[in-house]
CSV table of C-alpha atoms in Angstrom, one decimal:
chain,number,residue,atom,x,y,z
A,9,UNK,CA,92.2,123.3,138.5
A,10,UNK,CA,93.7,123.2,135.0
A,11,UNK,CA,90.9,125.4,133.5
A,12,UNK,CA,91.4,126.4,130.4
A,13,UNK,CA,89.6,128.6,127.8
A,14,UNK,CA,87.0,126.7,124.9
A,15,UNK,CA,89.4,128.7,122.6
A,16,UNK,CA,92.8,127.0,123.9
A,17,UNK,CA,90.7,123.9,123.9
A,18,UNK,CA,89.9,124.2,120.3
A,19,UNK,CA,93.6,125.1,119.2
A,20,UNK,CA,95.1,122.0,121.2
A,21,UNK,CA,92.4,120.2,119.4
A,22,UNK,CA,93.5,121.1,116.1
A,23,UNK,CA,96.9,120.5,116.9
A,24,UNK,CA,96.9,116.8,118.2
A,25,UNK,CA,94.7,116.5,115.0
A,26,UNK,CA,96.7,117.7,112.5
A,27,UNK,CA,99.9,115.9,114.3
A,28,UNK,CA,98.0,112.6,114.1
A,29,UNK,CA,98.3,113.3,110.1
A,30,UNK,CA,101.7,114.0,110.0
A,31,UNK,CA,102.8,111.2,111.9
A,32,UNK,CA,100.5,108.8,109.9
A,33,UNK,CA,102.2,110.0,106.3
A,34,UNK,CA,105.6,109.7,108.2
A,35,UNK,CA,104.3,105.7,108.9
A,36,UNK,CA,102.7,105.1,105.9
A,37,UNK,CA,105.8,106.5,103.8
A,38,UNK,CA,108.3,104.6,105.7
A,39,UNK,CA,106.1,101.3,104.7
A,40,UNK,CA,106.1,102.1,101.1
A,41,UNK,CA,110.1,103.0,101.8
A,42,UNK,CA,110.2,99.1,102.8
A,43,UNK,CA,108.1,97.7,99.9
A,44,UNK,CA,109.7,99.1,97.6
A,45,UNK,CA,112.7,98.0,98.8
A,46,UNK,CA,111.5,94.4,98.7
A,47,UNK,CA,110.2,95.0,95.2
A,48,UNK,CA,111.3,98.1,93.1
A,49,UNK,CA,110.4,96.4,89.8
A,50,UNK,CA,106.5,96.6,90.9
A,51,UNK,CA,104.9,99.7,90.8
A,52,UNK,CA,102.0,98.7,93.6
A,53,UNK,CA,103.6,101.2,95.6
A,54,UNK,CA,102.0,104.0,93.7
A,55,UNK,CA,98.6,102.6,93.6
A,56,UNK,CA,98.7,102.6,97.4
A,57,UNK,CA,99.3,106.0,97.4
A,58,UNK,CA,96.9,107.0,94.9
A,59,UNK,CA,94.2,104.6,96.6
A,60,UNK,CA,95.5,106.3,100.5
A,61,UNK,CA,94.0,110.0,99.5
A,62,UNK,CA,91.2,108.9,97.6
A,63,UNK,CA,90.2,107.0,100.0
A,64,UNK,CA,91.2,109.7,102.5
A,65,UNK,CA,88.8,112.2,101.0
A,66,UNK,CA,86.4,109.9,101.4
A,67,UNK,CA,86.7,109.2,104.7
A,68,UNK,CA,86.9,113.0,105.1
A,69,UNK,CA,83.9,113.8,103.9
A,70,UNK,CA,81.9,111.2,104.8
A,71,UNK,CA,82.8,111.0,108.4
A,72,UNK,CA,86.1,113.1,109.9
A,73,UNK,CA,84.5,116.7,108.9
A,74,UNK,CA,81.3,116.1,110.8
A,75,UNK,CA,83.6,114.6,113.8
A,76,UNK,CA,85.2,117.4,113.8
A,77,UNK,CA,82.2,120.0,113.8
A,78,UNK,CA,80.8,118.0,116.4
A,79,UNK,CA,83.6,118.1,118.5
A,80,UNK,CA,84.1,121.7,118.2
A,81,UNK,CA,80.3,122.6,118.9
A,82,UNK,CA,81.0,120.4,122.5
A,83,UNK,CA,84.0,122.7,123.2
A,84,UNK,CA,82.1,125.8,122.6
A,85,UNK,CA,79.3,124.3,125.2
A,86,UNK,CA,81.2,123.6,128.2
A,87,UNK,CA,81.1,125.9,130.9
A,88,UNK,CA,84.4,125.2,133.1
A,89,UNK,CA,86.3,123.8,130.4
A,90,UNK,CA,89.8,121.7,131.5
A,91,UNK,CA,93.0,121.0,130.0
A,92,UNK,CA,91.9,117.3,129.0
A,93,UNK,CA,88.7,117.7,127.4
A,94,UNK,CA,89.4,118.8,123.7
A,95,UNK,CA,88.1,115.4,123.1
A,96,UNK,CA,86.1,113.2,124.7
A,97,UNK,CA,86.8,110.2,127.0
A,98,UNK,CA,85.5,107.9,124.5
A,99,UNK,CA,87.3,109.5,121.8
A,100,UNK,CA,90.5,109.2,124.2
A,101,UNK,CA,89.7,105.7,124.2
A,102,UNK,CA,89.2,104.9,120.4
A,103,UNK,CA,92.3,106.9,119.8
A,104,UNK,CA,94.7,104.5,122.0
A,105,UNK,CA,92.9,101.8,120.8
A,106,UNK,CA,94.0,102.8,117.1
A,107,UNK,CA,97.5,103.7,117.8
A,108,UNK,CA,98.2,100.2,119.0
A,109,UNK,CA,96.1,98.2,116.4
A,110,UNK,CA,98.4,100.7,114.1
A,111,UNK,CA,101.5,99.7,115.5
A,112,UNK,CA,100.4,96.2,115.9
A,113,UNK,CA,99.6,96.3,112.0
A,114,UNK,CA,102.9,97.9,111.1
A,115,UNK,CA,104.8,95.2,113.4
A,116,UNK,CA,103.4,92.1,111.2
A,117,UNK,CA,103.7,93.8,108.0
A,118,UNK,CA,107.8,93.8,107.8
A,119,UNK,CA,108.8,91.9,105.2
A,120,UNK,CA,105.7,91.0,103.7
A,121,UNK,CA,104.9,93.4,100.5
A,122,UNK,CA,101.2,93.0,100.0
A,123,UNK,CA,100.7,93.8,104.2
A,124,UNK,CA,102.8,96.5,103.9
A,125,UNK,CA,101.1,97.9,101.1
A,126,UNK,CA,97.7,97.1,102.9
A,127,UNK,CA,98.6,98.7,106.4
A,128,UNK,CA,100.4,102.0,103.8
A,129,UNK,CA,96.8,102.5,102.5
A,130,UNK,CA,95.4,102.2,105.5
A,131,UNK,CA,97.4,104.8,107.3
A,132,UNK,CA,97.9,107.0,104.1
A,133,UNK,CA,94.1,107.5,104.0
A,134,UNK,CA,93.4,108.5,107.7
A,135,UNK,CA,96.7,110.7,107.0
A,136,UNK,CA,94.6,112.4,103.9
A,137,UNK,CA,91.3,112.0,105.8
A,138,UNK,CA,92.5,114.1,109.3
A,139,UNK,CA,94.3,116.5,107.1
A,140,UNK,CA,91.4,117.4,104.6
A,141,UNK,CA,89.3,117.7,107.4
A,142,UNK,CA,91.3,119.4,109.2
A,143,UNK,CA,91.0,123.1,108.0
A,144,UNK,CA,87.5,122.7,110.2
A,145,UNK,CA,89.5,123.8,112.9
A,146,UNK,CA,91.1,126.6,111.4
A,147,UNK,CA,88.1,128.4,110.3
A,148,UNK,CA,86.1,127.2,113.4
A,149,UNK,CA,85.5,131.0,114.9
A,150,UNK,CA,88.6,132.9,116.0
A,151,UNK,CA,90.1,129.4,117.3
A,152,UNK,CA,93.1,130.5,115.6
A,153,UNK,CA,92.9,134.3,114.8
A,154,UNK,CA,95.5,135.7,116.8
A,155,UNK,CA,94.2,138.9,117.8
A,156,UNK,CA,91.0,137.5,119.8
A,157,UNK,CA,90.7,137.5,123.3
């Protein structure tokens, strides 16, 4: 029931990782929205930025590439693939358990400018980090070559 091909795997894979990124520079930008706001004179905002891809690339490099190569060599491996297993249970389980320190995070930043600035970093770099790393899964194969089987 629900099987699926290691190809569809891969693509829904790339997908939930890329939208990850987007919705973490949608986060982070909306706290560096607010602190600004609460400071415009200070120019701390930028830093953040600037501090959010380096350390993204970084991160990228170091450790999201290799997740991803990892995670895409396990797709290609399983026999019966299913709908839910473009990651892994444990990953499943570390990803809800970001999201809510995340929003958690976000939550006790309002209103204070150094958190917010601390928690924009933060989610600026894994933004940077899943989107450098993500072209793995657009040259991974024909994952996204329309014309294969």
């Amino acid at each position: 029931m629900l099987n699926v091909s290691t190809r569809c795997l891969k693509i829904v894979a790339g997908l939930i990782w890329f939208t990850g990124a987007l919705v973490l520079v949608v986060k982070g930008g909306s706290l560096l929205a607010e602190a600004y706001i609460l400071r415009s004179e200070l120019h701390w905002p930028w830093l953040a930025v600037v501090s959010g891809l380096a350390l993204g690339f970084l991160q990228a490099k170091l450790v999201f590439i290799n997740s991803c190569r990892k995670n895409l060599d396990r797709i290609s491996k399983l026999e019966r693939p299913k709908l839910w297993q473009f990651f892994t249970t444990k990953f499943f389980v570390m990803l809800v358990a970001m999201i809510l320190v995340g929003a958690t995070l976000s939550r006790l930043a309002h209103r204070n400018y150094p958190f917010l600035l601390s928690v924009a970093v933060l989610d600026l770099s894994i933004a940077t980090a899943l989107l450098a790393s993500s072209y793995v899964f657009w040259k991974h194969g024909d994952s996204f070559n329309i014309y294969a089987a």
